[in-house]
């Protein structure tokens, strides 16, 4: 008897985080998440989905006014739909993978002015559908999509008096479909 047969609907979430103080100007943060939802809706239909994420971030203090965060990110989301109505049964698998790098800076010019700027680059892999029968032969694959997304940004927060804050910014994005 498998766990899936004993508990037709269950889920779990696991989180982990580690922080390292390298010295007074450098810190490393590592975090991870794993989650899964399993729903055996009947003997004829199952729907499962889950997510895995991991992040590594380096925080560096250049001075009392300037610091940065360099972040490496990875995420994988997938789901499975299984129908047992017809013979042979069919599985529909799909997934989205995202990996990226971000480099953010914060400059505290004065108590009334903060400037934030940075860049990021993300790789995305999207598999809309892979349909198999009896877990063996592939009957249909919807083509995977791959793309890159790059961005630069600049943002300023200004405090003008006790009751007025101004927040303005610019963002440029480049999207590349690579297959």
XYZ file of N, CA and C in Angstrom:
537
model
N 0.850 -1.170 0.000
C 0.000 0.000 0.000
C 0.899 1.236 0.000
N 0.754 2.074 -1.020
C 1.582 3.276 -1.113
C 0.933 4.418 -0.328
N 1.733 5.459 -0.077
C 1.218 6.650 0.590
C 0.102 7.266 -0.229
N 0.244 7.240 -1.546
C -0.775 7.808 -2.432
C -2.111 7.072 -2.287
N -2.070 5.755 -2.096
C -3.309 4.990 -1.916
C -3.908 5.198 -0.520
N -3.039 5.322 0.485
C -3.523 5.485 1.852
C -4.089 6.879 2.092
N -3.466 7.898 1.528
C -3.900 9.282 1.694
C -4.166 9.876 0.308
N -5.386 9.823 -0.171
C -5.654 10.284 -1.535
C -5.464 11.784 -1.733
N -5.526 12.576 -0.655
C -5.274 14.010 -0.758
C -4.316 14.396 0.368
N -3.137 14.902 -0.010
C -2.180 15.371 0.984
C -1.281 16.434 0.358
N -0.591 17.162 1.213
C 0.344 18.170 0.741
C 1.440 18.334 1.779
N 2.569 18.879 1.321
C 3.644 19.198 2.244
C 4.398 20.420 1.748
N 5.006 21.124 2.673
C 5.843 22.278 2.398
C 7.058 22.191 3.311
N 8.236 22.314 2.737
C 9.474 22.309 3.505
C 10.248 23.580 3.184
N 10.714 24.274 4.216
C 11.510 25.490 4.061
C 12.828 25.321 4.793
N 13.867 25.900 4.230
C 15.169 25.914 4.909
C 15.843 27.243 4.612
N 16.552 27.768 5.614
C 17.260 29.022 5.425
C 18.532 28.996 6.262
N 19.625 29.409 5.646
C 20.910 29.510 6.324
C 21.457 30.913 6.098
N 21.981 31.524 7.163
C 22.591 32.845 7.073
C 24.029 32.746 7.566
N 24.946 33.389 6.832
C 26.349 33.377 7.201
C 26.865 34.811 7.257
N 27.420 35.211 8.384
C 28.095 36.500 8.504
C 29.561 36.263 8.183
N 29.982 36.656 6.981
C 31.372 36.445 6.575
C 32.281 37.411 7.343
N 31.918 38.692 7.320
C 32.594 39.725 8.101
C 31.609 40.879 8.255
N 32.064 42.020 8.728
C 31.139 43.126 9.003
C 30.523 43.723 7.738
N 31.091 43.417 6.570
C 30.580 43.994 5.321
C 29.982 42.967 4.365
N 30.040 41.696 4.692
C 29.584 40.652 3.778
C 28.762 39.603 4.510
N 27.606 39.305 3.926
C 26.728 38.266 4.466
C 26.234 37.406 3.305
N 26.018 36.149 3.579
C 25.479 35.195 2.602
C 24.176 34.637 3.170
N 23.147 34.594 2.325
C 21.845 34.045 2.704
C 21.486 32.938 1.713
N 21.178 31.758 2.197
C 20.747 30.632 1.374
C 19.350 30.227 1.817
N 18.462 30.009 0.859
C 17.120 29.555 1.227
C 16.616 28.577 0.170
N 15.730 27.693 0.608
C 15.154 26.689 -0.291
C 13.726 26.380 0.159
N 12.925 25.993 -0.801
C 11.527 25.623 -0.543
C 11.172 24.448 -1.445
N 10.475 23.471 -0.887
C 9.930 22.350 -1.650
C 8.493 22.167 -1.184
N 7.577 22.101 -2.129
C 6.177 21.883 -1.792
C 5.503 21.009 -2.825
N 4.549 20.209 -2.383
C 3.838 19.313 -3.286
C 2.410 19.142 -2.790
N 1.469 19.190 -3.717
C 0.062 18.903 -3.432
C -0.342 17.702 -4.277
N -0.917 16.700 -3.652
C -1.373 15.484 -4.339
C -2.862 15.347 -4.085
N -3.620 15.250 -5.154
C -5.077 15.162 -5.065
C -5.560 14.006 -5.932
N -5.855 12.888 -5.300
C -6.473 11.783 -6.022
C -7.978 12.010 -5.892
N -8.538 12.678 -6.903
C -9.918 13.107 -6.831
C -10.897 11.939 -6.911
N -10.500 10.881 -7.578
C -11.285 9.655 -7.662
C -10.353 8.578 -8.193
N -10.856 7.383 -8.393
C -10.043 6.332 -9.007
C -9.731 6.654 -10.457
N -10.413 7.652 -10.995
C -10.264 7.973 -12.411
C -9.482 9.248 -12.696
N -9.243 10.091 -11.671
C -8.597 11.380 -11.923
C -7.676 11.762 -10.766
N -6.437 12.144 -11.113
C -5.446 12.599 -10.152
C -4.868 13.922 -10.646
N -4.656 14.860 -9.729
C -4.021 16.143 -10.062
C -2.950 16.423 -9.008
N -1.695 16.523 -9.442
C -0.571 16.799 -8.553
C 0.151 18.050 -9.050
N 0.626 18.880 -8.128
C 1.462 19.996 -8.532
C 2.440 20.293 -7.421
N 3.574 20.888 -7.812
C 4.591 21.189 -6.821
C 5.558 22.251 -7.294
N 6.341 22.738 -6.350
C 7.289 23.796 -6.634
C 8.563 23.550 -5.837
N 9.682 23.811 -6.475
C 10.987 23.754 -5.821
C 11.672 25.084 -6.115
N 12.152 25.766 -5.091
C 12.869 27.020 -5.303
C 14.131 27.034 -4.452
N 15.136 27.735 -4.958
C 16.380 27.920 -4.208
C 16.924 29.308 -4.524
N 17.455 29.958 -3.498
C 18.008 31.299 -3.650
C 19.308 31.401 -2.868
N 20.303 32.004 -3.498
C 21.554 32.336 -2.824
C 21.757 33.838 -2.997
N 21.990 34.541 -1.881
C 22.132 36.003 -1.951
C 23.364 36.445 -1.169
N 24.165 37.303 -1.817
C 25.329 37.902 -1.174
C 25.018 39.367 -0.938
N 25.066 39.795 0.311
C 24.837 41.184 0.693
C 26.196 41.799 1.024
N 26.505 42.914 0.334
C 27.786 43.581 0.563
C 27.547 45.041 0.926
N 28.185 45.491 1.990
C 28.094 46.870 2.452
C 29.356 47.602 1.982
N 29.169 48.515 1.004
C 30.298 49.301 0.505
C 30.649 50.420 1.484
N 29.608 51.064 2.035
C 29.787 52.158 2.990
C 28.492 52.274 3.784
N 28.416 53.268 4.644
C 27.191 53.491 5.399
C 26.036 53.943 4.528
N 26.327 54.357 3.296
C 25.281 54.841 2.396
C 24.990 53.906 1.225
N 25.870 52.971 0.908
C 25.708 52.127 -0.287
C 25.885 50.656 0.070
N 24.888 49.852 -0.348
C 25.034 48.401 -0.224
C 24.446 47.724 -1.447
N 24.783 46.444 -1.619
C 24.289 45.694 -2.776
C 23.832 44.311 -2.349
N 22.992 43.723 -3.198
C 22.566 42.335 -3.074
C 22.737 41.665 -4.427
N 23.550 40.626 -4.473
C 23.714 39.805 -5.673
C 22.974 38.502 -5.395
N 21.958 38.202 -6.217
C 21.062 37.081 -5.939
C 21.015 36.119 -7.110
N 21.186 34.838 -6.826
C 21.029 33.762 -7.791
C 19.744 33.024 -7.432
N 18.860 32.816 -8.423
C 17.521 32.272 -8.178
C 17.278 31.083 -9.102
N 16.601 30.062 -8.577
C 16.114 28.970 -9.428
C 14.762 28.519 -8.897
N 13.837 28.271 -9.819
C 12.507 27.801 -9.446
C 12.037 26.786 -10.481
N 11.389 25.740 -10.001
C 10.801 24.729 -10.890
C 9.396 24.428 -10.396
N 8.426 24.692 -11.255
C 7.026 24.378 -10.969
C 6.599 23.297 -11.947
N 5.905 22.275 -11.450
C 5.391 21.248 -12.360
C 4.037 20.760 -11.881
N 3.293 20.220 -12.833
C 2.033 19.589 -12.451
C 1.765 18.391 -13.340
N 0.948 17.494 -12.818
C 0.573 16.263 -13.500
C -0.927 16.089 -13.369
N -1.570 15.852 -14.482
C -2.975 15.440 -14.499
C -3.010 14.022 -15.063
N -3.645 13.106 -14.335
C -3.739 11.714 -14.791
C -5.211 11.339 -14.834
N -5.631 10.875 -15.996
C -7.012 10.389 -16.121
C -6.965 8.913 -16.477
N -7.787 8.161 -15.785
C -7.846 6.706 -15.972
C -9.173 6.297 -16.606
N -9.882 7.250 -17.230
C -11.188 6.953 -17.816
C -11.046 6.013 -19.001
N -10.103 6.323 -19.868
C -9.929 5.490 -21.057
C -8.756 4.539 -20.857
N -8.711 3.515 -21.647
C -7.589 2.577 -21.652
C -6.943 2.696 -23.017
N -5.684 3.014 -23.121
C -4.755 3.237 -22.020
C -4.986 4.588 -21.355
N -4.530 4.717 -20.093
C -4.709 5.985 -19.378
C -3.724 7.019 -19.915
N -3.992 8.284 -19.607
C -3.148 9.368 -20.100
C -2.630 10.213 -18.943
N -1.380 10.647 -19.073
C -0.756 11.587 -18.143
C -0.445 12.865 -18.896
N -0.758 13.997 -18.276
C -0.425 15.301 -18.832
C 0.548 15.950 -17.863
N 1.805 16.111 -18.284
C 2.841 16.749 -17.472
C 3.156 18.125 -18.040
N 3.443 19.056 -17.168
C 3.830 20.390 -17.577
C 4.793 20.945 -16.549
N 5.680 21.862 -16.995
C 6.602 22.458 -16.046
C 7.072 23.831 -16.518
N 7.475 24.623 -15.548
C 8.063 25.935 -15.791
C 9.322 26.027 -14.937
N 10.464 26.261 -15.580
C 11.735 26.434 -14.882
C 12.229 27.856 -15.115
N 12.660 28.507 -14.048
C 13.200 29.858 -14.145
C 14.509 29.893 -13.362
N 15.563 30.381 -14.017
C 16.851 30.595 -13.360
C 17.276 32.022 -13.650
N 17.854 32.674 -12.665
C 18.214 34.053 -12.912
C 19.251 34.599 -11.964
N 19.708 35.791 -12.336
C 20.697 36.516 -11.569
C 20.243 37.961 -11.454
N 20.281 38.512 -10.245
C 19.914 39.911 -9.995
C 21.044 40.584 -9.229
N 21.309 41.836 -9.593
C 22.295 42.618 -8.855
C 21.657 43.969 -8.550
N 21.303 44.171 -7.274
C 20.582 45.360 -6.829
C 21.477 46.199 -5.924
N 21.348 47.522 -6.070
C 22.096 48.470 -5.248
C 21.122 49.425 -4.582
N 21.442 49.842 -3.363
C 20.680 50.871 -2.656
C 21.665 51.918 -2.151
N 21.368 53.185 -2.490
C 22.199 54.309 -2.084
C 21.342 55.270 -1.277
N 21.692 55.423 0.003
C 20.961 56.306 0.916
C 21.666 57.665 0.917
N 21.267 58.499 -0.042
C 21.906 59.803 -0.231
C 21.709 60.706 0.987
N 20.498 60.694 1.531
C 20.165 61.486 2.719
C 18.949 60.831 3.363
N 18.545 61.263 4.556
C 17.329 60.683 5.146
C 16.081 60.900 4.275
N 16.130 61.868 3.371
C 14.967 62.161 2.529
C 15.093 61.589 1.118
N 16.220 60.957 0.778
C 16.420 60.490 -0.594
C 17.126 59.137 -0.621
N 16.481 58.161 -1.261
C 17.071 56.838 -1.457
C 17.026 56.518 -2.946
N 18.155 56.098 -3.479
C 18.257 55.724 -4.883
C 18.502 54.217 -4.956
N 17.695 53.544 -5.759
C 17.863 52.104 -5.970
C 18.077 51.872 -7.462
N 18.993 50.971 -7.794
C 19.267 50.666 -9.194
C 19.818 49.258 -9.284
N 19.710 48.670 -10.465
C 20.212 47.316 -10.623
C 19.897 46.729 -11.978
N 20.223 45.461 -12.096
C 19.989 44.725 -13.331
C 19.633 43.293 -12.985
N 18.995 42.641 -13.946
C 18.669 41.231 -13.766
C 18.657 40.538 -15.119
N 18.877 39.253 -15.093
C 18.788 38.421 -16.286
C 18.153 37.098 -15.869
N 17.095 36.695 -16.582
C 16.363 35.474 -16.247
C 16.263 34.569 -17.473
N 16.459 33.268 -17.254
C 16.241 32.246 -18.279
C 14.980 31.494 -17.896
N 14.049 31.352 -18.855
C 12.792 30.648 -18.587
C 12.644 29.490 -19.572
N 12.292 28.339 -19.045
C 11.994 27.143 -19.839
C 10.568 26.736 -19.495
N 9.711 26.722 -20.497
C 8.299 26.405 -20.269
C 7.926 25.214 -21.142
N 7.482 24.134 -20.513
C 6.986 22.958 -21.222
C 5.476 22.912 -20.994
N 4.690 23.387 -21.984
C 3.237 23.452 -21.776
C 2.592 22.083 -21.549
N 3.037 21.081 -22.307
C 2.395 19.774 -22.148
C 3.239 18.672 -22.765
N 3.308 17.583 -22.033
C 3.854 16.336 -22.541
C 2.832 15.273 -22.148
N 2.135 14.746 -23.124
C 1.064 13.785 -22.858
C 1.570 12.397 -23.218
N 1.499 11.493 -22.240
C 1.940 10.117 -22.463
C 0.798 9.160 -22.151
N 0.901 7.972 -22.725
C -0.089 6.931 -22.437
C 0.621 5.783 -21.736
N 0.041 5.323 -20.658
C 0.596 4.234 -19.841
C 2.029 4.491 -19.420
N 2.432 5.768 -19.367
C 3.765 6.107 -18.915
C 4.866 5.668 -19.848
N 4.565 5.217 -21.061
C 5.589 4.694 -21.962
C 5.712 5.543 -23.216
N 4.768 5.384 -24.110
C 4.916 6.027 -25.408
C 4.376 7.446 -25.371
N 5.118 8.343 -25.995
C 4.692 9.735 -26.050
C 3.700 9.883 -27.184
N 2.529 10.377 -26.863
C 1.532 10.565 -27.898
C 1.476 12.018 -28.370
N 1.917 12.976 -27.541
C 1.886 14.375 -27.944
C 2.814 15.184 -27.043
N 3.626 16.030 -27.662
C 4.453 16.971 -26.917
C 4.216 18.344 -27.513
N 3.734 19.271 -26.696
C 3.616 20.657 -27.122
C 4.998 21.280 -26.935
N 5.527 21.862 -27.978
C 6.911 22.354 -27.991
C 7.230 23.224 -26.781
N 8.396 22.966 -26.226
C 8.881 23.770 -25.114
C 9.265 25.157 -25.614
N 9.125 26.139 -24.753
C 9.496 27.516 -25.059
C 10.657 27.909 -24.159
N 11.624 28.579 -24.746
C 12.775 29.067 -23.997
C 12.929 30.554 -24.271
N 13.188 31.313 -23.224
C 13.404 32.737 -23.435
C 14.339 33.300 -22.388
N 14.870 34.456 -22.720
C 15.716 35.238 -21.817
C 15.043 36.577 -21.609
N 15.109 37.072 -20.383
C 14.574 38.387 -20.084
C 15.622 39.152 -19.276
N 15.987 40.321 -19.776
C 16.990 41.156 -19.131
C 16.343 42.484 -18.758
N 16.786 43.089 -17.677
C 16.217 44.375 -17.267
C 17.257 45.205 -16.536
N 17.130 46.522 -16.704
C 17.868 47.531 -15.941
C 16.837 48.431 -15.288
N 17.110 48.889 -14.064
C 16.139 49.781 -13.440
C 16.837 50.834 -12.601
N 16.105 51.917 -12.392
C 16.525 53.030 -11.550
C 15.283 53.556 -10.861
N 15.357 53.753 -9.554
C 14.210 54.219 -8.785
C 14.697 55.168 -7.704
N 13.949 56.241 -7.483
C 14.288 57.166 -6.402
C 13.070 57.395 -5.525
N 13.296 57.369 -4.233
C 12.267 57.678 -3.241
C 12.658 58.993 -2.578
N 11.774 59.975 -2.668
C 12.025 61.290 -2.090
C 10.974 61.601 -1.039
N 11.421 62.081 0.099
C 10.496 62.525 1.136
C 10.493 64.049 1.078
N 9.318 64.617 0.747
C 9.160 66.068 0.628
C 8.233 66.514 1.752
N 8.798 66.964 2.834
C 7.980 67.354 3.973
C 7.489 66.145 4.753
N 6.563 66.396 5.664
C 6.042 65.337 6.531
C 4.939 64.515 5.874
N 4.270 65.064 4.853
C 3.081 64.404 4.310
C 3.181 64.025 2.841
N 4.321 64.259 2.204
C 4.425 63.972 0.776
C 5.683 63.161 0.489
N 5.490 62.025 -0.151
C 6.585 61.197 -0.647
C 6.438 61.058 -2.154
N 7.537 61.124 -2.861
C 7.546 60.936 -4.312
C 8.409 59.725 -4.608
N 7.875 58.824 -5.401
C 8.590 57.622 -5.805
C 8.513 57.540 -7.323
N 9.634 57.691 -7.998
C 9.648 57.631 -9.457
C 10.714 56.624 -9.892
N 10.595 56.159 -11.116
C 11.576 55.209 -11.589
C 11.503 54.970 -13.085
N 12.527 54.317 -13.583
C 12.629 53.905 -14.980
C 13.023 52.434 -15.014
N 12.485 51.717 -15.983
C 12.841 50.305 -16.152
C 12.904 49.999 -17.640
N 13.975 49.390 -18.067
C 14.112 48.942 -19.453
C 14.210 47.432 -19.464
N 13.462 46.797 -20.336
C 13.427 45.333 -20.400
C 13.666 44.875 -21.820
N 14.443 43.818 -21.969
C 14.687 43.166 -23.248
C 14.238 41.723 -23.120
N 13.340 41.300 -24.002
C 12.830 39.918 -23.999
C 13.329 39.229 -25.253
N 13.929 38.046 -25.097
C 14.449 37.288 -26.233
C 13.829 35.897 -26.246
N 13.139 35.572 -27.322
C 12.619 34.222 -27.524
C 13.731 33.431 -28.188
N 14.263 32.417 -27.487
C 15.401 31.676 -28.024
C 15.031 30.244 -28.420
N 13.765 29.959 -28.521
C 13.374 28.639 -29.017
C 12.254 28.025 -28.248
